[in-house]
PDB file of C-alpha atoms in Angstrom:
ATOM      1  CA  ASP W   1     -20.988 -21.438  -7.185  1.00 60.00           C
ATOM      2  CA  ALA W   2     -17.518 -22.177  -5.859  1.00 77.00           C
ATOM      3  CA  GLY W   3     -15.640 -19.321  -4.297  1.00 92.00           C
ATOM      4  CA  VAL W   4     -11.976 -18.514  -4.801  1.00 96.00           C
ATOM      5  CA  THR W   5      -9.980 -21.690  -4.258  1.00 97.00           C
ATOM      6  CA  GLN W   6      -6.321 -21.844  -3.295  1.00 98.00           C
ATOM      7  CA  SER W   7      -3.897 -24.693  -3.016  1.00 97.00           C
ATOM      8  CA  PRO W   8      -2.195 -25.958  -1.018  1.00 97.00           C
ATOM      9  CA  THR W   9      -3.765 -24.837   2.263  1.00 96.00           C
ATOM     10  CA  HIS W  10      -0.561 -25.293   4.225  1.00 96.00           C
ATOM     11  CA  LEU W  11       3.049 -25.615   3.177  1.00 96.00           C
ATOM     12  CA  ILE W  12       6.352 -25.973   4.982  1.00 98.00           C
ATOM     13  CA  LYS W  13       9.564 -25.135   3.132  1.00 98.00           C
ATOM     14  CA  THR W  14      13.163 -24.519   4.083  1.00 98.00           C
ATOM     15  CA  ARG W  15      15.223 -21.418   3.377  1.00 97.00           C
ATOM     16  CA  GLY W  16      16.479 -21.205  -0.174  1.00 98.00           C
ATOM     17  CA  GLN W  17      13.747 -23.373  -1.661  1.00 98.00           C
ATOM     18  CA  HIS W  18      11.110 -22.116  -4.050  1.00 97.00           C
ATOM     19  CA  VAL W  19       7.358 -22.411  -3.831  1.00 98.00           C
ATOM     20  CA  THR W  20       4.397 -22.211  -6.214  1.00 98.00           C
ATOM     21  CA  LEU W  21       0.981 -21.265  -4.917  1.00 98.00           C
ATOM     22  CA  ARG W  22      -2.152 -21.705  -6.993  1.00 98.00           C
ATOM     23  CA  CYS W  23      -5.436 -19.877  -7.208  1.00 98.00           C
ATOM     24  CA  SER W  24      -8.675 -20.387  -9.112  1.00 97.00           C
ATOM     25  CA  PRO W  25     -10.946 -17.336  -9.222  1.00 95.00           C
ATOM     26  CA  ILE W  26     -14.698 -17.312  -9.005  1.00 93.00           C
ATOM     27  CA  SER W  27     -16.190 -18.365 -12.328  1.00 92.00           C
ATOM     28  CA  GLY W  28     -16.465 -15.340 -14.602  1.00 88.00           C
ATOM     29  CA  HIS W  29     -13.950 -13.256 -12.669  1.00 90.00           C
ATOM     30  CA  LYS W  30     -11.084 -12.060 -14.827  1.00 90.00           C
ATOM     31  CA  SER W  31      -9.021 -10.218 -12.222  1.00 90.00           C
ATOM     32  CA  VAL W  32      -6.811 -11.975  -9.685  1.00 94.00           C
ATOM     33  CA  SER W  33      -4.776 -10.309  -6.971  1.00 94.00           C
ATOM     34  CA  TRP W  34      -2.244 -11.720  -4.535  1.00 97.00           C
ATOM     35  CA  TYR W  35      -1.686 -10.458  -0.998  1.00 97.00           C
ATOM     36  CA  GLN W  36       0.746 -11.423   1.752  1.00 98.00           C
ATOM     37  CA  GLN W  37      -0.452 -11.276   5.354  1.00 97.00           C
ATOM     38  CA  VAL W  38       2.139 -11.556   8.080  1.00 96.00           C
ATOM     39  CA  LEU W  39       0.830 -12.377  11.560  1.00 91.00           C
ATOM     40  CA  GLY W  40      -0.555  -9.304  13.275  1.00 90.00           C
ATOM     41  CA  GLN W  41      -0.585  -7.178  10.119  1.00 93.00           C
ATOM     42  CA  GLY W  42      -3.068  -6.408   7.396  1.00 95.00           C
ATOM     43  CA  PRO W  43      -2.681  -7.972   3.940  1.00 96.00           C
ATOM     44  CA  GLN W  44      -0.011  -6.393   1.727  1.00 96.00           C
ATOM     45  CA  PHE W  45      -0.543  -6.146  -2.023  1.00 94.00           C
ATOM     46  CA  ILE W  46       1.842  -8.233  -4.144  1.00 96.00           C
ATOM     47  CA  PHE W  47       0.396  -8.461  -7.667  1.00 93.00           C
ATOM     48  CA  GLN W  48      -2.727  -7.982  -9.676  1.00 92.00           C
ATOM     49  CA  TYR W  49      -3.492  -9.612 -13.025  1.00 92.00           C
ATOM     50  CA  TYR W  50      -6.333  -8.829 -15.359  1.00 89.00           C
ATOM     51  CA  GLU W  51      -6.913 -10.673 -18.625  1.00 87.00           C
ATOM     52  CA  LYS W  52      -3.506 -12.349 -18.243  1.00 88.00           C
ATOM     53  CA  GLU W  53      -1.655  -9.027 -18.041  1.00 90.00           C
ATOM     54  CA  GLU W  54       0.087  -7.697 -14.950  1.00 91.00           C
ATOM     55  CA  ARG W  55      -1.863  -4.673 -13.840  1.00 88.00           C
ATOM     56  CA  GLY W  56      -0.105  -3.788 -10.630  1.00 88.00           C
ATOM     57  CA  ARG W  57       2.860  -4.756  -8.504  1.00 92.00           C
ATOM     58  CA  GLY W  58       3.549  -4.040  -4.852  1.00 92.00           C
ATOM     59  CA  ASN W  59       6.860  -3.450  -3.096  1.00 93.00           C
ATOM     60  CA  PHE W  60       8.126  -6.999  -3.173  1.00 97.00           C
ATOM     61  CA  PRO W  61      11.524  -8.212  -4.428  1.00 97.00           C
ATOM     62  CA  ASP W  62      12.025  -9.899  -7.784  1.00 96.00           C
ATOM     63  CA  ARG W  63      12.009 -13.254  -6.009  1.00 98.00           C
ATOM     64  CA  PHE W  64       8.236 -12.921  -6.204  1.00 98.00           C
ATOM     65  CA  SER W  65       6.618 -13.517  -9.582  1.00 97.00           C
ATOM     66  CA  ALA W  66       3.200 -14.465 -10.817  1.00 97.00           C
ATOM     67  CA  ARG W  67       1.244 -15.247 -13.924  1.00 96.00           C
ATOM     68  CA  GLN W  68      -2.332 -15.708 -15.028  1.00 96.00           C
ATOM     69  CA  PHE W  69      -3.494 -18.420 -17.381  1.00 96.00           C
ATOM     70  CA  PRO W  70      -6.111 -18.317 -20.179  1.00 95.00           C
ATOM     71  CA  ASN W  71      -8.701 -19.808 -17.801  1.00 94.00           C
ATOM     72  CA  TYR W  72      -7.931 -16.889 -15.395  1.00 94.00           C
ATOM     73  CA  SER W  73      -6.361 -19.096 -12.751  1.00 96.00           C
ATOM     74  CA  SER W  74      -3.088 -17.820 -11.360  1.00 97.00           C
ATOM     75  CA  GLU W  75       0.174 -18.917  -9.817  1.00 98.00           C
ATOM     76  CA  LEU W  76       2.407 -17.060  -7.386  1.00 98.00           C
ATOM     77  CA  ASN W  77       6.041 -18.134  -7.351  1.00 98.00           C
ATOM     78  CA  VAL W  78       8.570 -17.265  -4.684  1.00 98.00           C
ATOM     79  CA  ASN W  79      12.241 -18.160  -5.153  1.00 97.00           C
ATOM     80  CA  ALA W  80      15.069 -18.336  -2.641  1.00 98.00           C
ATOM     81  CA  LEU W  81      12.706 -18.404   0.312  1.00 98.00           C
ATOM     82  CA  LEU W  82      13.599 -16.452   3.435  1.00 98.00           C
ATOM     83  CA  LEU W  83      12.304 -16.910   6.963  1.00 97.00           C
ATOM     84  CA  GLY W  84      10.479 -13.611   6.575  1.00 96.00           C
ATOM     85  CA  ASP W  85       8.404 -15.017   3.730  1.00 98.00           C
ATOM     86  CA  SER W  86       6.444 -17.022   6.294  1.00 98.00           C
ATOM     87  CA  ALA W  87       2.917 -15.677   6.010  1.00 97.00           C
ATOM     88  CA  LEU W  88      -0.626 -16.289   4.854  1.00 97.00           C
ATOM     89  CA  TYR W  89      -0.809 -15.780   1.090  1.00 98.00           C
ATOM     90  CA  LEU W  90      -4.217 -14.660  -0.034  1.00 97.00           C
ATOM     91  CA  CYS W  91      -5.609 -14.716  -3.525  1.00 97.00           C
ATOM     92  CA  ALA W  92      -8.598 -12.561  -4.398  1.00 94.00           C
ATOM     93  CA  SER W  93     -10.697 -12.278  -7.514  1.00 92.00           C
ATOM     94  CA  SER W  94     -13.016  -9.582  -8.735  1.00 87.00           C
ATOM     95  CA  HIS W  95     -15.169  -8.921 -11.745  1.00 77.00           C
ATOM     96  CA  PRO W  96     -14.556  -5.336 -12.737  1.00 64.00           C
ATOM     97  CA  ASP W  97     -16.806  -3.968 -15.410  1.00 60.00           C
ATOM     98  CA  HIS W  98     -15.984  -1.107 -17.696  1.00 43.00           C
ATOM     99  CA  SER W  99     -17.967   1.429 -15.776  1.00 44.00           C
ATOM    100  CA  ASP W 100     -16.494   0.878 -12.349  1.00 50.00           C
ATOM    101  CA  SER W 101     -13.428  -1.260 -12.711  1.00 49.00           C
ATOM    102  CA  TYR W 102     -11.657   0.064  -9.626  1.00 53.00           C
ATOM    103  CA  ASN W 103     -14.455  -0.400  -7.142  1.00 60.00           C
ATOM    104  CA  SER W 104     -15.247  -4.057  -7.616  1.00 70.00           C
ATOM    105  CA  PRO W 105     -15.198  -5.826  -4.252  1.00 78.00           C
ATOM    106  CA  LEU W 106     -12.519  -8.435  -3.740  1.00 86.00           C
ATOM    107  CA  HIS W 107     -13.470 -12.008  -2.901  1.00 90.00           C
ATOM    108  CA  PHE W 108     -10.690 -13.741  -1.025  1.00 94.00           C
ATOM    109  CA  GLY W 109      -9.781 -17.398  -0.958  1.00 96.00           C
ATOM    110  CA  ASN W 110      -8.972 -19.207   2.296  1.00 95.00           C
ATOM    111  CA  GLY W 111      -5.282 -18.607   1.730  1.00 96.00           C
ATOM    112  CA  THR W 112      -2.129 -20.689   1.761  1.00 97.00           C
ATOM    113  CA  ARG W 113      -0.246 -20.654   5.028  1.00 97.00           C
ATOM    114  CA  LEU W 114       3.467 -20.846   4.205  1.00 98.00           C
ATOM    115  CA  THR W 115       6.023 -21.612   6.883  1.00 97.00           C
ATOM    116  CA  VAL W 116       9.705 -21.244   6.037  1.00 98.00           C
ATOM    117  CA  THR W 117      12.127 -22.937   8.432  1.00 97.00           C
TER     118      THR W 117
ATOM    119  CA  ARG S   1       3.866   7.098   8.453  1.00 74.00           C
ATOM    120  CA  LYS S   2       1.644   4.169   7.504  1.00 83.00           C
ATOM    121  CA  GLU S   3      -0.748   4.736   4.616  1.00 90.00           C
ATOM    122  CA  VAL S   4      -3.678   3.431   6.641  1.00 94.00           C
ATOM    123  CA  GLU S   5      -3.600   3.557  10.436  1.00 95.00           C
ATOM    124  CA  GLN S   6      -5.873   1.852  12.898  1.00 96.00           C
ATOM    125  CA  ASP S   7      -5.833   1.297  16.628  1.00 93.00           C
ATOM    126  CA  PRO S   8      -5.030  -2.432  16.935  1.00 92.00           C
ATOM    127  CA  GLY S   9      -7.118  -2.776  20.123  1.00 91.00           C
ATOM    128  CA  PRO S  10      -8.289  -5.101  21.436  1.00 95.00           C
ATOM    129  CA  PHE S  11     -11.626  -3.511  22.182  1.00 96.00           C
ATOM    130  CA  ASN S  12     -13.360  -5.637  24.811  1.00 97.00           C
ATOM    131  CA  VAL S  13     -17.076  -4.795  25.026  1.00 97.00           C
ATOM    132  CA  PRO S  14     -20.142  -6.494  26.557  1.00 98.00           C
ATOM    133  CA  GLU S  15     -22.986  -7.783  24.439  1.00 98.00           C
ATOM    134  CA  GLY S  16     -25.369  -5.010  23.504  1.00 98.00           C
ATOM    135  CA  ALA S  17     -22.754  -2.281  23.653  1.00 98.00           C
ATOM    136  CA  THR S  18     -22.060   0.243  20.930  1.00 98.00           C
ATOM    137  CA  VAL S  19     -18.483   0.389  19.731  1.00 97.00           C
ATOM    138  CA  ALA S  20     -16.755   2.657  17.216  1.00 96.00           C
ATOM    139  CA  PHE S  21     -13.528   2.238  15.305  1.00 94.00           C
ATOM    140  CA  ASN S  22     -11.646   4.966  13.511  1.00 94.00           C
ATOM    141  CA  CYS S  23      -9.101   4.746  10.747  1.00 95.00           C
ATOM    142  CA  THR S  24      -6.968   7.448   9.132  1.00 96.00           C
ATOM    143  CA  TYR S  25      -5.393   7.432   5.699  1.00 94.00           C
ATOM    144  CA  SER S  26      -2.482   9.503   4.508  1.00 91.00           C
ATOM    145  CA  ASN S  27      -3.013   9.841   0.763  1.00 86.00           C
ATOM    146  CA  SER S  28      -5.614  12.400  -0.233  1.00 83.00           C
ATOM    147  CA  ALA S  29      -5.834  10.695  -3.649  1.00 82.00           C
ATOM    148  CA  SER S  30      -7.560   7.738  -2.044  1.00 82.00           C
ATOM    149  CA  GLN S  31     -10.749   7.053  -3.913  1.00 82.00           C
ATOM    150  CA  SER S  32     -12.576   4.073  -2.485  1.00 88.00           C
ATOM    151  CA  PHE S  33     -12.996   2.953   1.085  1.00 92.00           C
ATOM    152  CA  PHE S  34     -14.087  -0.303   2.666  1.00 93.00           C
ATOM    153  CA  TRP S  35     -14.365  -2.163   5.916  1.00 96.00           C
ATOM    154  CA  TYR S  36     -13.443  -5.841   5.826  1.00 96.00           C
ATOM    155  CA  ARG S  37     -13.945  -8.336   8.612  1.00 97.00           C
ATOM    156  CA  GLN S  38     -11.441 -11.097   9.324  1.00 97.00           C
ATOM    157  CA  ASP S  39     -12.078 -13.954  11.714  1.00 96.00           C
ATOM    158  CA  CYS S  40      -9.135 -15.697  13.349  1.00 92.00           C
ATOM    159  CA  ARG S  41      -7.122 -17.689  10.794  1.00 87.00           C
ATOM    160  CA  LYS S  42      -9.677 -16.986   8.067  1.00 92.00           C
ATOM    161  CA  GLU S  43      -9.703 -14.818   4.973  1.00 94.00           C
ATOM    162  CA  PRO S  44     -10.920 -11.193   5.004  1.00 95.00           C
ATOM    163  CA  LYS S  45     -14.518 -10.675   3.913  1.00 94.00           C
ATOM    164  CA  LEU S  46     -16.079  -7.450   2.738  1.00 93.00           C
ATOM    165  CA  LEU S  47     -18.272  -5.974   5.464  1.00 95.00           C
ATOM    166  CA  MET S  48     -19.287  -2.793   3.693  1.00 94.00           C
ATOM    167  CA  SER S  49     -18.149  -0.098   1.336  1.00 91.00           C
ATOM    168  CA  VAL S  50     -17.925   3.426   2.723  1.00 92.00           C
ATOM    169  CA  TYR S  51     -19.578   6.266   0.846  1.00 87.00           C
ATOM    170  CA  SER S  52     -19.078   9.996   1.227  1.00 86.00           C
ATOM    171  CA  SER S  53     -22.615  10.496   2.461  1.00 86.00           C
ATOM    172  CA  GLY S  54     -22.256   7.758   5.071  1.00 88.00           C
ATOM    173  CA  ASN S  55     -24.065   4.479   4.868  1.00 93.00           C
ATOM    174  CA  GLU S  56     -25.769   1.999   7.127  1.00 94.00           C
ATOM    175  CA  ASP S  57     -26.274  -1.737   6.946  1.00 94.00           C
ATOM    176  CA  GLY S  58     -28.332  -3.033   9.827  1.00 96.00           C
ATOM    177  CA  ARG S  59     -26.360  -2.513  13.026  1.00 97.00           C
ATOM    178  CA  PHE S  60     -23.333  -1.205  11.135  1.00 97.00           C
ATOM    179  CA  THR S  61     -22.776   2.430  10.139  1.00 97.00           C
ATOM    180  CA  ALA S  62     -19.806   3.677   8.164  1.00 96.00           C
ATOM    181  CA  GLN S  63     -18.756   7.310   7.810  1.00 95.00           C
ATOM    182  CA  LEU S  64     -16.138   8.999   5.659  1.00 95.00           C
ATOM    183  CA  ASN S  65     -14.579  12.393   6.360  1.00 93.00           C
ATOM    184  CA  ARG S  66     -12.469  13.339   3.352  1.00 91.00           C
ATOM    185  CA  ALA S  67     -11.352  16.667   4.798  1.00 91.00           C
ATOM    186  CA  SER S  68      -9.841  14.971   7.864  1.00 92.00           C
ATOM    187  CA  GLN S  69      -8.997  11.778   5.977  1.00 93.00           C
ATOM    188  CA  TYR S  70     -10.622   9.397   8.351  1.00 92.00           C
ATOM    189  CA  ILE S  71     -13.152   6.607   8.171  1.00 95.00           C
ATOM    190  CA  SER S  72     -15.246   5.236  10.991  1.00 96.00           C
ATOM    191  CA  LEU S  73     -17.270   2.128  11.691  1.00 97.00           C
ATOM    192  CA  LEU S  74     -19.972   2.056  14.336  1.00 97.00           C
ATOM    193  CA  ILE S  75     -21.428  -1.208  15.569  1.00 98.00           C
ATOM    194  CA  ARG S  76     -24.625  -1.013  17.598  1.00 98.00           C
ATOM    195  CA  ASP S  77     -26.061  -3.735  19.849  1.00 98.00           C
ATOM    196  CA  SER S  78     -22.857  -5.834  19.672  1.00 98.00           C
ATOM    197  CA  LYS S  79     -23.266  -9.591  19.351  1.00 98.00           C
ATOM    198  CA  LEU S  80     -20.836 -12.297  20.394  1.00 98.00           C
ATOM    199  CA  SER S  81     -20.530 -13.154  16.710  1.00 97.00           C
ATOM    200  CA  ASP S  82     -19.167  -9.668  15.990  1.00 98.00           C
ATOM    201  CA  SER S  83     -15.883 -10.712  17.633  1.00 98.00           C
ATOM    202  CA  ALA S  84     -13.306 -10.431  14.849  1.00 98.00           C
ATOM    203  CA  THR S  85     -10.644  -8.130  13.410  1.00 97.00           C
ATOM    204  CA  TYR S  86     -11.968  -5.202  11.413  1.00 98.00           C
ATOM    205  CA  LEU S  87      -9.728  -4.043   8.581  1.00 97.00           C
ATOM    206  CA  CYS S  88      -9.892  -0.536   7.176  1.00 96.00           C
ATOM    207  CA  VAL S  89      -9.123  -0.560   3.456  1.00 94.00           C
ATOM    208  CA  VAL S  90      -8.552   2.192   0.889  1.00 93.00           C
ATOM    209  CA  ASN S  91      -7.600   2.257  -2.739  1.00 86.00           C
ATOM    210  CA  MET S  92      -6.121   5.020  -4.803  1.00 73.00           C
ATOM    211  CA  LEU S  93      -7.541   6.723  -7.828  1.00 68.00           C
ATOM    212  CA  ASN S  94      -7.315   4.523 -10.904  1.00 66.00           C
ATOM    213  CA  THR S  95      -5.551   1.590  -9.287  1.00 70.00           C
ATOM    214  CA  ASP S  96      -6.654  -1.843  -8.234  1.00 71.00           C
ATOM    215  CA  LYS S  97      -4.282  -1.987  -5.291  1.00 83.00           C
ATOM    216  CA  LEU S  98      -6.053  -2.165  -1.947  1.00 89.00           C
ATOM    217  CA  ILE S  99      -4.183  -0.834   1.067  1.00 92.00           C
ATOM    218  CA  PHE S 100      -5.137  -2.468   4.330  1.00 95.00           C
ATOM    219  CA  GLY S 101      -4.707  -1.194   7.838  1.00 95.00           C
ATOM    220  CA  THR S 102      -3.364  -3.558  10.461  1.00 95.00           C
ATOM    221  CA  GLY S 103      -6.876  -4.146  11.744  1.00 96.00           C
ATOM    222  CA  THR S 104      -8.710  -3.492  14.988  1.00 97.00           C
ATOM    223  CA  ARG S 105      -9.544  -6.502  17.107  1.00 97.00           C
ATOM    224  CA  LEU S 106     -12.972  -6.605  18.726  1.00 98.00           C
ATOM    225  CA  GLN S 107     -13.894  -9.050  21.463  1.00 97.00           C
ATOM    226  CA  VAL S 108     -17.528  -9.089  22.588  1.00 98.00           C
ATOM    227  CA  PHE S 109     -18.103 -10.844  25.895  1.00 97.00           C
ATOM    228  CA  PRO S 110     -21.365 -12.151  27.463  1.00 96.00           C
TER     229      PRO S 110
END
């Protein structure tokens, strides 16, 4: 089975532009989360979607938005890019069941490395 | 104060050594605990969950001390392939948000 797939793998943008990052979860996984990892830091939670509904949001400005589609794939959009948005953007999927929905392990994709110049 | 704190290292140890990492968390409402491993320029991968009673997986042992709010990872008989960054991760009661530490870098040398 394919793991979590993200596209593109690398991206270079200039300040002020917008970007769309894409993620396909593992087949059967209904939950998708997005994390930002700046060099030298651990991943920071941005969003989580479950069954197409936003389930959680981290401390990121409104320039960051996301959505989940009926096939459970997801997009992360960032508007008005800043130099500080340069990071590895990680998508993770999980398959929470009713009995233990908050302890399902996350499976991460390879990430999209975004460079803002 | 950071929600999850780890010593960034690096820890440089010879093959065969035993090495231990500690991690502290600030929110007593934290419910679930994990160690993830991240290789250079790769995605994090779940190494093991951490249970209250402590748990072992081969050469790896994880411990949780809720009273002191710290988690530990012990690696015995270190291998060169253990060289990586080890991320301490917690999540809060009834949320899906994982909070990662900055990671502890381990370098095992021959």
